[in-house]
Coordinates of C-alpha atoms in Angstrom, one line a residue:
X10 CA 120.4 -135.1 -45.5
X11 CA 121.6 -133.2 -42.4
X12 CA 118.7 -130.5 -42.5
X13 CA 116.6 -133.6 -43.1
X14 CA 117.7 -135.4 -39.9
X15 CA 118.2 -131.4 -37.7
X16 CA 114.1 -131.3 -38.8
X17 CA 113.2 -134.7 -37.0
X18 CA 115.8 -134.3 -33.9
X19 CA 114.2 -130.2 -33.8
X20 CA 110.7 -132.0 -32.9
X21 CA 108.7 -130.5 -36.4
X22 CA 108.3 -134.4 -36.8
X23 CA 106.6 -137.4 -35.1
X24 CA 107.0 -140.2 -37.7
X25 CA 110.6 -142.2 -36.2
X26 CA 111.4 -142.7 -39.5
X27 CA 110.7 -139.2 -40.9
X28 CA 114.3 -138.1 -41.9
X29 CA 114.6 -141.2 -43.7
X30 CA 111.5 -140.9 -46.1
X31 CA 112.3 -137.5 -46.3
X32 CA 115.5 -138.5 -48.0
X33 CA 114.2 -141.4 -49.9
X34 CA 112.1 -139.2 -51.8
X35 CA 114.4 -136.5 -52.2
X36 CA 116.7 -139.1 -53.7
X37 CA 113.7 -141.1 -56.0
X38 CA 112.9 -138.2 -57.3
X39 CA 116.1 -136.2 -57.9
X40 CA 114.8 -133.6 -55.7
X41 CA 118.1 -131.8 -55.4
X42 CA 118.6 -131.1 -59.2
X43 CA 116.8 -128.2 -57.4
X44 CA 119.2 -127.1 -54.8
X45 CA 121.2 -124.7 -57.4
X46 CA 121.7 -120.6 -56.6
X47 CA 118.9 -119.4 -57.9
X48 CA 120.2 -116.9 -60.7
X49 CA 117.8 -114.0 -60.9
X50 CA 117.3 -113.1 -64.8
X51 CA 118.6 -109.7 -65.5
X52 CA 116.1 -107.2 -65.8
X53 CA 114.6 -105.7 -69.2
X54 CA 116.8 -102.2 -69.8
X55 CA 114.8 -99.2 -71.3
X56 CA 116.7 -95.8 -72.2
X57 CA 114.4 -92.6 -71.8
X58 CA 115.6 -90.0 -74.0
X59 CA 112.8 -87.1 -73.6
X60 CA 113.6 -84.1 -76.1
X61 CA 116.1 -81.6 -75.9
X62 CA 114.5 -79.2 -78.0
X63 CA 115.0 -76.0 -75.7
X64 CA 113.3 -73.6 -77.9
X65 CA 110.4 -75.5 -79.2
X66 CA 107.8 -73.4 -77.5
X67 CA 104.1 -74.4 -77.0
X68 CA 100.9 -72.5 -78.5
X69 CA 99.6 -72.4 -75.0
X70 CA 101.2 -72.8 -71.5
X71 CA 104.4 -70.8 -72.3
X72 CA 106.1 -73.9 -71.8
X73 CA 108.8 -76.1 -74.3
X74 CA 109.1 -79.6 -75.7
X75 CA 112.3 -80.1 -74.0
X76 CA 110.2 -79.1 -70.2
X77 CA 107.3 -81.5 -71.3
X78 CA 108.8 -84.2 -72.7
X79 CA 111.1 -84.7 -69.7
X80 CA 107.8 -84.2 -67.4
X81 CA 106.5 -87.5 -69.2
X82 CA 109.6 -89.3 -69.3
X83 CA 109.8 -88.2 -65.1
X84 CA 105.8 -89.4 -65.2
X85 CA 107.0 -92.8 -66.9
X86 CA 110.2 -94.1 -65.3
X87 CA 108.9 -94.9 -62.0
X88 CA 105.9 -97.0 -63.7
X89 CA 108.8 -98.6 -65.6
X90 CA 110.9 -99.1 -62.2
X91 CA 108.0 -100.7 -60.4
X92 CA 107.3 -103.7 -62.9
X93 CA 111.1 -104.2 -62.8
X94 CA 112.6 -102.4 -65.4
X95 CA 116.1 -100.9 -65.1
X96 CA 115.7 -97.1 -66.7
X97 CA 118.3 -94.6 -67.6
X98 CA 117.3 -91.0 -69.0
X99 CA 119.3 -88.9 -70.9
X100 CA 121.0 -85.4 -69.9
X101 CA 118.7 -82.7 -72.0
X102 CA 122.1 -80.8 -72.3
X103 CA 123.6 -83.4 -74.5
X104 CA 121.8 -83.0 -77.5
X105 CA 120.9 -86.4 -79.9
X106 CA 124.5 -87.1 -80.0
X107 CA 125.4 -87.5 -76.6
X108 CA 121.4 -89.2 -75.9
X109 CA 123.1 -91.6 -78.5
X110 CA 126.3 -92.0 -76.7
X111 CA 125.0 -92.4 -73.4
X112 CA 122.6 -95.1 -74.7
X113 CA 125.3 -97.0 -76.8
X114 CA 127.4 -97.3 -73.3
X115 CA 124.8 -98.7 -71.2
X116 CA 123.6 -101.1 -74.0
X117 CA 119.6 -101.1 -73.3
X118 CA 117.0 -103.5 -74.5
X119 CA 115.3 -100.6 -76.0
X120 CA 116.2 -96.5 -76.7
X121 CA 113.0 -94.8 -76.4
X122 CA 113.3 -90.7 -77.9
X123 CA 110.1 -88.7 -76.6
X124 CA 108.9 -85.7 -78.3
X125 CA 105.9 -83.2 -78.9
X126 CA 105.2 -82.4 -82.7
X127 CA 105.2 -78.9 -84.9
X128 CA 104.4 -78.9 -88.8
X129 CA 100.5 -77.6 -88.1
X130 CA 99.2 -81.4 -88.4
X131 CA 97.5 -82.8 -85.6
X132 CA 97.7 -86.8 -83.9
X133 CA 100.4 -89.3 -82.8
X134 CA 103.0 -90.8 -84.8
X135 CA 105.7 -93.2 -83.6
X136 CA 108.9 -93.4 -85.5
X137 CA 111.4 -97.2 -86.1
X138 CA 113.9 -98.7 -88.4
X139 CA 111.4 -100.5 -91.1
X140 CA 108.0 -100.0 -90.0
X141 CA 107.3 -103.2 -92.4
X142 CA 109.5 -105.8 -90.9
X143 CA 106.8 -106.7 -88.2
X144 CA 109.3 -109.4 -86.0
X145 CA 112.1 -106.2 -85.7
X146 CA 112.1 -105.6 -82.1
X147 CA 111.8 -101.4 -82.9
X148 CA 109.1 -101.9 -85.1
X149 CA 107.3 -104.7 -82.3
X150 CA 107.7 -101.4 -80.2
X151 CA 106.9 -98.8 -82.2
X152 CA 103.0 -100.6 -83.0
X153 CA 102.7 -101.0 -78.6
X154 CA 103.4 -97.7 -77.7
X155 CA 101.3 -96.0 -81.1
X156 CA 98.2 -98.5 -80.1
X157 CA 98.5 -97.6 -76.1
X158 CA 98.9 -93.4 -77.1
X159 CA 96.5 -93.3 -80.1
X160 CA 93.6 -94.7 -77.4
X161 CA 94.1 -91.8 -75.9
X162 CA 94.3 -88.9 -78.2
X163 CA 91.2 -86.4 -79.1
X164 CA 91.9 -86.8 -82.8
X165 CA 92.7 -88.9 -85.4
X166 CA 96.5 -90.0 -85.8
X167 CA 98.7 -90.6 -88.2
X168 CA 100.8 -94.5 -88.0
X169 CA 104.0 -96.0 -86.8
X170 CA 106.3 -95.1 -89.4
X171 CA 109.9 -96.3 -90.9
X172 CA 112.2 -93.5 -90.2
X173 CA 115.9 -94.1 -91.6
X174 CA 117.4 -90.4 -91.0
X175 CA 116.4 -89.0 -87.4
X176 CA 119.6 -89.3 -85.4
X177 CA 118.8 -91.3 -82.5
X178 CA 117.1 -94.3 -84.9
X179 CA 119.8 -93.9 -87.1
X180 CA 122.5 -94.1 -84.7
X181 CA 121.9 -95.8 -81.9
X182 CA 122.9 -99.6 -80.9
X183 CA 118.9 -100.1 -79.5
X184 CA 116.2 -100.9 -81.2
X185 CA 114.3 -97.6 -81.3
X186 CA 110.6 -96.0 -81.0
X187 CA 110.7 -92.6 -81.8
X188 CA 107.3 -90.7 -79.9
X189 CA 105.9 -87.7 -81.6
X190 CA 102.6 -87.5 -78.7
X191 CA 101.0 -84.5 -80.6
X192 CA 101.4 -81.5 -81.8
X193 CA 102.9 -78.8 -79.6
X194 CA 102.4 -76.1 -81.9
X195 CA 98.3 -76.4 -82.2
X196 CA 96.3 -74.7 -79.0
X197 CA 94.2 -77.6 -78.8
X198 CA 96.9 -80.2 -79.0
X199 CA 99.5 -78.6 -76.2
X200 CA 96.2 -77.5 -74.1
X201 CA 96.2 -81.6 -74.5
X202 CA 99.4 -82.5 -73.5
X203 CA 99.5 -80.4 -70.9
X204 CA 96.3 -81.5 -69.2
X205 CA 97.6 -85.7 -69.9
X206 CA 101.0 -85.8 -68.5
X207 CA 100.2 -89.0 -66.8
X208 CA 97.6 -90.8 -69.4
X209 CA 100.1 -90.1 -72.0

């Protein structure tokens, strides 16, 4: 009512009776239901947790999964920042264990392992829980990141999969999407991953 009535005497009106219908209305309509703090929802939390994999080397570039994998985890975090994400990465000196620590402590929406491929196979695979239970949040995840990376790739890849037994699904408090991008130990896959840092 008083910033109602400071707005008429201020001059910003010319109707005599302008603080008054101001405050009728407010009133009629229980206009200052709306006049709470406004409490800002607390943003969605994602844990990074490129490899660690230190000796992991690359057919071409003479370059490891641990270097590349934190190169697109460094590549995604600020596109994550900007549309108001809160991001933590792990510390590649840690190992999955202490990835799994560090993400248990900070409690994240999501734990999100990023890694480079070796077997002699070729394409994108993404790693949950129960790749069948299709409401799970890891498995909601899993199918969003596979559909975004598999647009990319030059080949054919190979599924979101249930994984019960890598560490950082198995252990950690998140739900989880484990990224295997490509395969590291195929020239024409690193030459790949090395030319799509930021696409991937």
């Amino acid at each position: 009512k008083a910033v109602c009535k400071t707005i008429k005497a201020a001059g910003y009106a010319t109707a005599l009776d302008y603080a008054e219908n101001l405050i009728d209305k407010i009133e009629r309509y229980d206009l200052a239901k709306y006049d709470q703090p406004f409490i800002k929802e607390a943003p969605v939390k994602i844990f990074l947790s490129p490899s660690s994999q230190e000796n992991n080397m690359y057919a071409v570039g003479g370059t490891t999964e641990e270097k590349v994998c934190n190169l697109i985890a460094d590549a995604l975090e600020p596109i994550l920042v900007k549309h108001g994400i809160a991001v933590m990465q792990n510390d590649p000196a840690d190992g999955p264990a202490g990835h799994t620590a560090k993400s248990n402590a900070w409690k994240p929406d999501y734990h999100i392992p990023i890694h480079t491929n070796a077997g002699g196979s070729r394409g994108c695979e993404v790693f949950c829980w129960n790749a069948s239970n299709a409401t799970a949040k890891g498995t909601i995840l899993a199918k969003n990141i596979y559909a975004e990376i598999a647009a990319i790739t030059p080949t054919g890849d190979r599924g979101v999969k249930t994984n019960q037994t890598f560490y950082e699904i198995k252990n950690t408090s998140a739900p989880v999407a484990y990224i295997e991008v490509e395969y590291h130990d195929s020239k024409e896959g690193a030459a790949w991953i090395l030319a799509n840092i930021k696409p991937i």
